PDB file of C-alpha atoms in Angstrom:
ATOM      1  CA  MET A1181      -0.074  -0.045  -0.122  1.00 88.00           C
ATOM      2  CA  LYS A1182       1.397   3.420  -0.799  1.00 93.00           C
ATOM      3  CA  ALA A1183       0.231   6.425   1.197  1.00 96.00           C
ATOM      4  CA  HIS A1184       0.766  10.048   0.924  1.00 97.00           C
ATOM      5  CA  LEU A1185       1.408  12.706   3.486  1.00 97.00           C
ATOM      6  CA  THR A1186       1.306  16.421   2.756  1.00 98.00           C
ATOM      7  CA  ARG A1187       2.680  18.997   5.294  1.00 98.00           C
ATOM      8  CA  ARG A1188       2.385  22.683   5.189  1.00 98.00           C
ATOM      9  CA  TYR A1189       5.070  25.420   5.909  1.00 98.00           C
ATOM     10  CA  GLU A1190       5.490  29.001   5.717  1.00 98.00           C
ATOM     11  CA  PHE A1191       8.445  31.405   5.090  1.00 98.00           C
ATOM     12  CA  ALA A1192       8.761  35.111   4.035  1.00 98.00           C
ATOM     13  CA  ALA A1193      11.104  35.983   1.320  1.00 98.00           C
ATOM     14  CA  SER A1194      11.593  38.680  -1.453  1.00 98.00           C
ATOM     15  CA  HIS A1195      12.578  38.700  -5.030  1.00 98.00           C
ATOM     16  CA  ARG A1196      12.780  40.601  -8.302  1.00 98.00           C
ATOM     17  CA  LEU A1197      11.591  39.202 -11.495  1.00 98.00           C
ATOM     18  CA  HIS A1198      14.294  40.292 -13.936  1.00 97.00           C
ATOM     19  CA  SER A1199      15.880  38.308 -16.764  1.00 97.00           C
ATOM     20  CA  PRO A1200      19.466  39.438 -18.028  1.00 95.00           C
ATOM     21  CA  GLN A1201      18.439  38.076 -21.499  1.00 95.00           C
ATOM     22  CA  LEU A1202      15.827  40.769 -21.780  1.00 97.00           C
ATOM     23  CA  SER A1203      16.216  44.537 -22.064  1.00 97.00           C
ATOM     24  CA  ASP A1204      14.889  46.700 -19.113  1.00 97.00           C
ATOM     25  CA  GLU A1205      11.795  47.692 -21.073  1.00 97.00           C
ATOM     26  CA  GLN A1206      11.225  43.960 -21.926  1.00 98.00           C
ATOM     27  CA  ASN A1207      11.568  43.017 -18.273  1.00 97.00           C
ATOM     28  CA  ARG A1208       8.912  45.667 -17.309  1.00 97.00           C
ATOM     29  CA  GLU A1209       6.584  44.481 -19.933  1.00 98.00           C
ATOM     30  CA  VAL A1210       6.857  40.824 -19.017  1.00 97.00           C
ATOM     31  CA  TYR A1211       7.097  41.047 -15.378  1.00 97.00           C
ATOM     32  CA  GLY A1212       5.269  44.481 -14.579  1.00 96.00           C
ATOM     33  CA  LYS A1213       5.316  45.344 -10.969  1.00 95.00           C
ATOM     34  CA  CYS A1214       7.182  42.367 -10.091  1.00 96.00           C
ATOM     35  CA  ASN A1215      10.184  43.816 -11.943  1.00 97.00           C
ATOM     36  CA  ASN A1216      10.518  46.495  -9.132  1.00 96.00           C
ATOM     37  CA  PRO A1217      14.201  47.199  -8.930  1.00 95.00           C
ATOM     38  CA  PHE A1218      13.898  47.141  -5.022  1.00 95.00           C
ATOM     39  CA  GLY A1219      12.081  43.718  -5.219  1.00 95.00           C
ATOM     40  CA  HIS A1220       8.969  42.851  -3.285  1.00 96.00           C
ATOM     41  CA  GLY A1221       8.142  40.089  -0.758  1.00 96.00           C
ATOM     42  CA  HIS A1222       5.620  37.272  -0.312  1.00 97.00           C
ATOM     43  CA  ASN A1223       4.689  35.146   2.768  1.00 98.00           C
ATOM     44  CA  TYR A1224       5.049  31.829   0.791  1.00 98.00           C
ATOM     45  CA  LYS A1225       3.018  28.980   2.102  1.00 98.00           C
ATOM     46  CA  PHE A1226       4.363  25.603   0.654  1.00 98.00           C
ATOM     47  CA  GLU A1227       3.284  21.992   0.821  1.00 98.00           C
ATOM     48  CA  VAL A1228       5.577  19.069   0.571  1.00 98.00           C
ATOM     49  CA  THR A1229       3.829  15.809  -0.341  1.00 98.00           C
ATOM     50  CA  VAL A1230       5.740  12.517   0.300  1.00 97.00           C
ATOM     51  CA  SER A1231       4.949   8.958  -0.091  1.00 97.00           C
ATOM     52  CA  GLY A1232       5.817   5.403   0.740  1.00 95.00           C
ATOM     53  CA  GLN A1233       4.805   2.327   2.525  1.00 95.00           C
ATOM     54  CA  PRO A1234       3.270   2.898   6.077  1.00 96.00           C
ATOM     55  CA  ASP A1235       5.700   1.548   8.528  1.00 94.00           C
ATOM     56  CA  PRO A1236       4.198  -1.684   9.841  1.00 94.00           C
ATOM     57  CA  GLU A1237       4.923  -0.535  13.645  1.00 95.00           C
ATOM     58  CA  THR A1238       4.009   3.061  13.488  1.00 94.00           C
ATOM     59  CA  GLY A1239       1.527   3.247  10.589  1.00 95.00           C
ATOM     60  CA  MET A1240       3.135   6.377   9.239  1.00 96.00           C
ATOM     61  CA  VAL A1241       4.783   7.189   5.857  1.00 96.00           C
ATOM     62  CA  CYS A1242       7.311   9.083   7.738  1.00 95.00           C
ATOM     63  CA  ASN A1243       7.556  10.600  11.225  1.00 95.00           C
ATOM     64  CA  LEU A1244       6.409  14.356  11.121  1.00 96.00           C
ATOM     65  CA  SER A1245       9.101  15.179  13.457  1.00 96.00           C
ATOM     66  CA  ASP A1246      11.769  13.966  10.693  1.00 96.00           C
ATOM     67  CA  LEU A1247      10.003  16.152   8.172  1.00 97.00           C
ATOM     68  CA  ASP A1248       9.799  19.107  10.372  1.00 98.00           C
ATOM     69  CA  GLY A1249      13.310  18.897  11.452  1.00 98.00           C
ATOM     70  CA  PHE A1250      14.513  18.617   7.916  1.00 98.00           C
ATOM     71  CA  VAL A1251      12.654  21.727   6.846  1.00 98.00           C
ATOM     72  CA  GLN A1252      14.070  23.694   9.959  1.00 98.00           C
ATOM     73  CA  ARG A1253      17.618  22.524   9.242  1.00 97.00           C
ATOM     74  CA  ASN A1254      17.645  22.760   5.468  1.00 96.00           C
ATOM     75  CA  ILE A1255      14.984  24.852   4.205  1.00 97.00           C
ATOM     76  CA  MET A1256      14.295  27.846   6.668  1.00 98.00           C
ATOM     77  CA  PRO A1257      17.972  28.745   7.058  1.00 97.00           C
ATOM     78  CA  GLN A1258      18.335  29.242   3.352  1.00 96.00           C
ATOM     79  CA  PHE A1259      15.007  30.660   2.444  1.00 98.00           C
ATOM     80  CA  GLU A1260      13.370  32.476   5.541  1.00 98.00           C
ATOM     81  CA  LEU A1261      13.676  36.147   5.184  1.00 98.00           C
ATOM     82  CA  SER A1262      16.045  35.936   2.121  1.00 98.00           C
ATOM     83  CA  ASN A1263      16.415  37.781  -1.047  1.00 98.00           C
ATOM     84  CA  LEU A1264      15.856  34.924  -3.473  1.00 98.00           C
ATOM     85  CA  ASN A1265      17.873  36.731  -6.063  1.00 97.00           C
ATOM     86  CA  THR A1266      20.982  36.538  -3.968  1.00 97.00           C
ATOM     87  CA  LEU A1267      20.906  32.706  -3.387  1.00 97.00           C
ATOM     88  CA  ASP A1268      23.232  30.359  -5.571  1.00 96.00           C
ATOM     89  CA  ALA A1269      20.102  28.467  -6.721  1.00 95.00           C
ATOM     90  CA  PHE A1270      18.936  31.513  -8.693  1.00 97.00           C
ATOM     91  CA  ARG A1271      22.399  32.788 -10.062  1.00 93.00           C
ATOM     92  CA  ASN A1272      21.502  31.822 -13.464  1.00 93.00           C
ATOM     93  CA  ILE A1273      17.673  31.646 -13.433  1.00 96.00           C
ATOM     94  CA  VAL A1274      14.833  34.121 -12.706  1.00 98.00           C
ATOM     95  CA  PRO A1275      13.405  33.514  -9.008  1.00 98.00           C
ATOM     96  CA  THR A1276      10.180  32.927 -10.118  1.00 97.00           C
ATOM     97  CA  THR A1277       7.684  30.747  -8.034  1.00 97.00           C
ATOM     98  CA  GLU A1278       7.887  28.158 -10.652  1.00 97.00           C
ATOM     99  CA  ASN A1279      11.623  27.951 -10.208  1.00 97.00           C
ATOM    100  CA  LEU A1280      11.354  28.306  -6.342  1.00 98.00           C
ATOM    101  CA  SER A1281       9.002  25.063  -6.338  1.00 98.00           C
ATOM    102  CA  ARG A1282      11.764  23.300  -8.391  1.00 97.00           C
ATOM    103  CA  GLU A1283      14.454  24.237  -6.255  1.00 97.00           C
ATOM    104  CA  LEU A1284      12.555  23.056  -3.177  1.00 98.00           C
ATOM    105  CA  PHE A1285      11.581  19.759  -4.810  1.00 98.00           C
ATOM    106  CA  HIS A1286      15.270  18.963  -5.697  1.00 97.00           C
ATOM    107  CA  LEU A1287      16.338  19.884  -2.097  1.00 97.00           C
ATOM    108  CA  PHE A1288      13.972  17.423  -0.589  1.00 97.00           C
ATOM    109  CA  ARG A1289      14.755  14.656  -3.289  1.00 96.00           C
ATOM    110  CA  GLU A1290      18.463  14.865  -2.724  1.00 96.00           C
ATOM    111  CA  ARG A1291      18.459  15.170   1.124  1.00 96.00           C
ATOM    112  CA  PHE A1292      15.224  13.994   2.714  1.00 97.00           C
ATOM    113  CA  GLN A1293      15.435  10.176   2.821  1.00 92.00           C
ATOM    114  CA  PRO A1294      12.764   8.886   5.008  1.00 91.00           C
ATOM    115  CA  ALA A1295      10.064   9.095   2.323  1.00 95.00           C
ATOM    116  CA  ARG A1296       9.983   9.779  -1.471  1.00 96.00           C
ATOM    117  CA  ILE A1297       9.190  13.270  -2.563  1.00 97.00           C
ATOM    118  CA  GLU A1298       6.087  13.513  -4.793  1.00 97.00           C
ATOM    119  CA  LYS A1299       5.595  17.259  -5.392  1.00 97.00           C
ATOM    120  CA  ILE A1300       5.934  20.671  -3.916  1.00 98.00           C
ATOM    121  CA  ARG A1301       3.026  23.173  -4.082  1.00 98.00           C
ATOM    122  CA  ILE A1302       3.745  27.035  -3.222  1.00 98.00           C
ATOM    123  CA  GLU A1303       1.102  29.600  -2.742  1.00 98.00           C
ATOM    124  CA  GLU A1304       2.736  32.901  -3.599  1.00 96.00           C
ATOM    125  CA  THR A1305      -0.471  34.843  -3.212  1.00 94.00           C
ATOM    126  CA  MET A1306      -4.091  34.094  -2.406  1.00 93.00           C
ATOM    127  CA  MET A1307      -4.595  34.045  -6.246  1.00 95.00           C
ATOM    128  CA  ASN A1308      -1.345  32.285  -7.426  1.00 95.00           C
ATOM    129  CA  SER A1309      -0.127  28.723  -6.543  1.00 97.00           C
ATOM    130  CA  PHE A1310       2.533  26.630  -8.314  1.00 97.00           C
ATOM    131  CA  GLU A1311       3.192  23.017  -8.329  1.00 97.00           C
ATOM    132  CA  TYR A1312       6.212  20.799  -9.308  1.00 97.00           C
ATOM    133  CA  ALA A1313       6.567  17.200  -9.465  1.00 96.00           C
ATOM    134  CA  GLY A1314       9.996  16.651 -10.708  1.00 93.00           C
ATOM    135  CA  GLY A1315       9.136  16.546 -14.306  1.00 82.00           C
ATOM    136  CA  ARG A1316       6.443  13.888 -13.797  1.00 78.00           C
ATOM    137  CA  GLU A1317       2.834  14.878 -14.843  1.00 68.00           C
ATOM    138  CA  LEU A1318       0.824  15.646 -11.786  1.00 64.00           C
ATOM    139  CA  GLY A1319      -1.592  13.034 -10.825  1.00 59.00           C
ATOM    140  CA  SER A1320       0.392  10.051 -12.604  1.00 50.00           C
ATOM    141  CA  ALA A1321       2.645   7.538 -10.725  1.00 48.00           C
TER     142      ALA A1321
END
């Protein structure tokens, strides 16, 4: 039996959407107010979905304290109250929330071992959310 667990977290960070491949005018046209030279912030809410066989003893896919501890040690120090544009992960890509969801997915995939990462979902605003499942179609195995 394969089971899924989704856990929700939150962090605040800022970014400026600006592509070096575009002119300043093109950046303003493409990104609008998100191209503000001083950046802007979000209270990102992200969900991580993991899966696996429930442990026969505990009945859990993974221990929530393992997941919470991973986030506190590996995600929050890097992203909480950061300017995403200054992080190594975004040195060569625009720090859109699409790219942020991909970065979080790969951090979990590479470093979190107790369960398989299925997807990351990020709410940037009340109106915008983004999901990344490692290149797999959402909803497929």
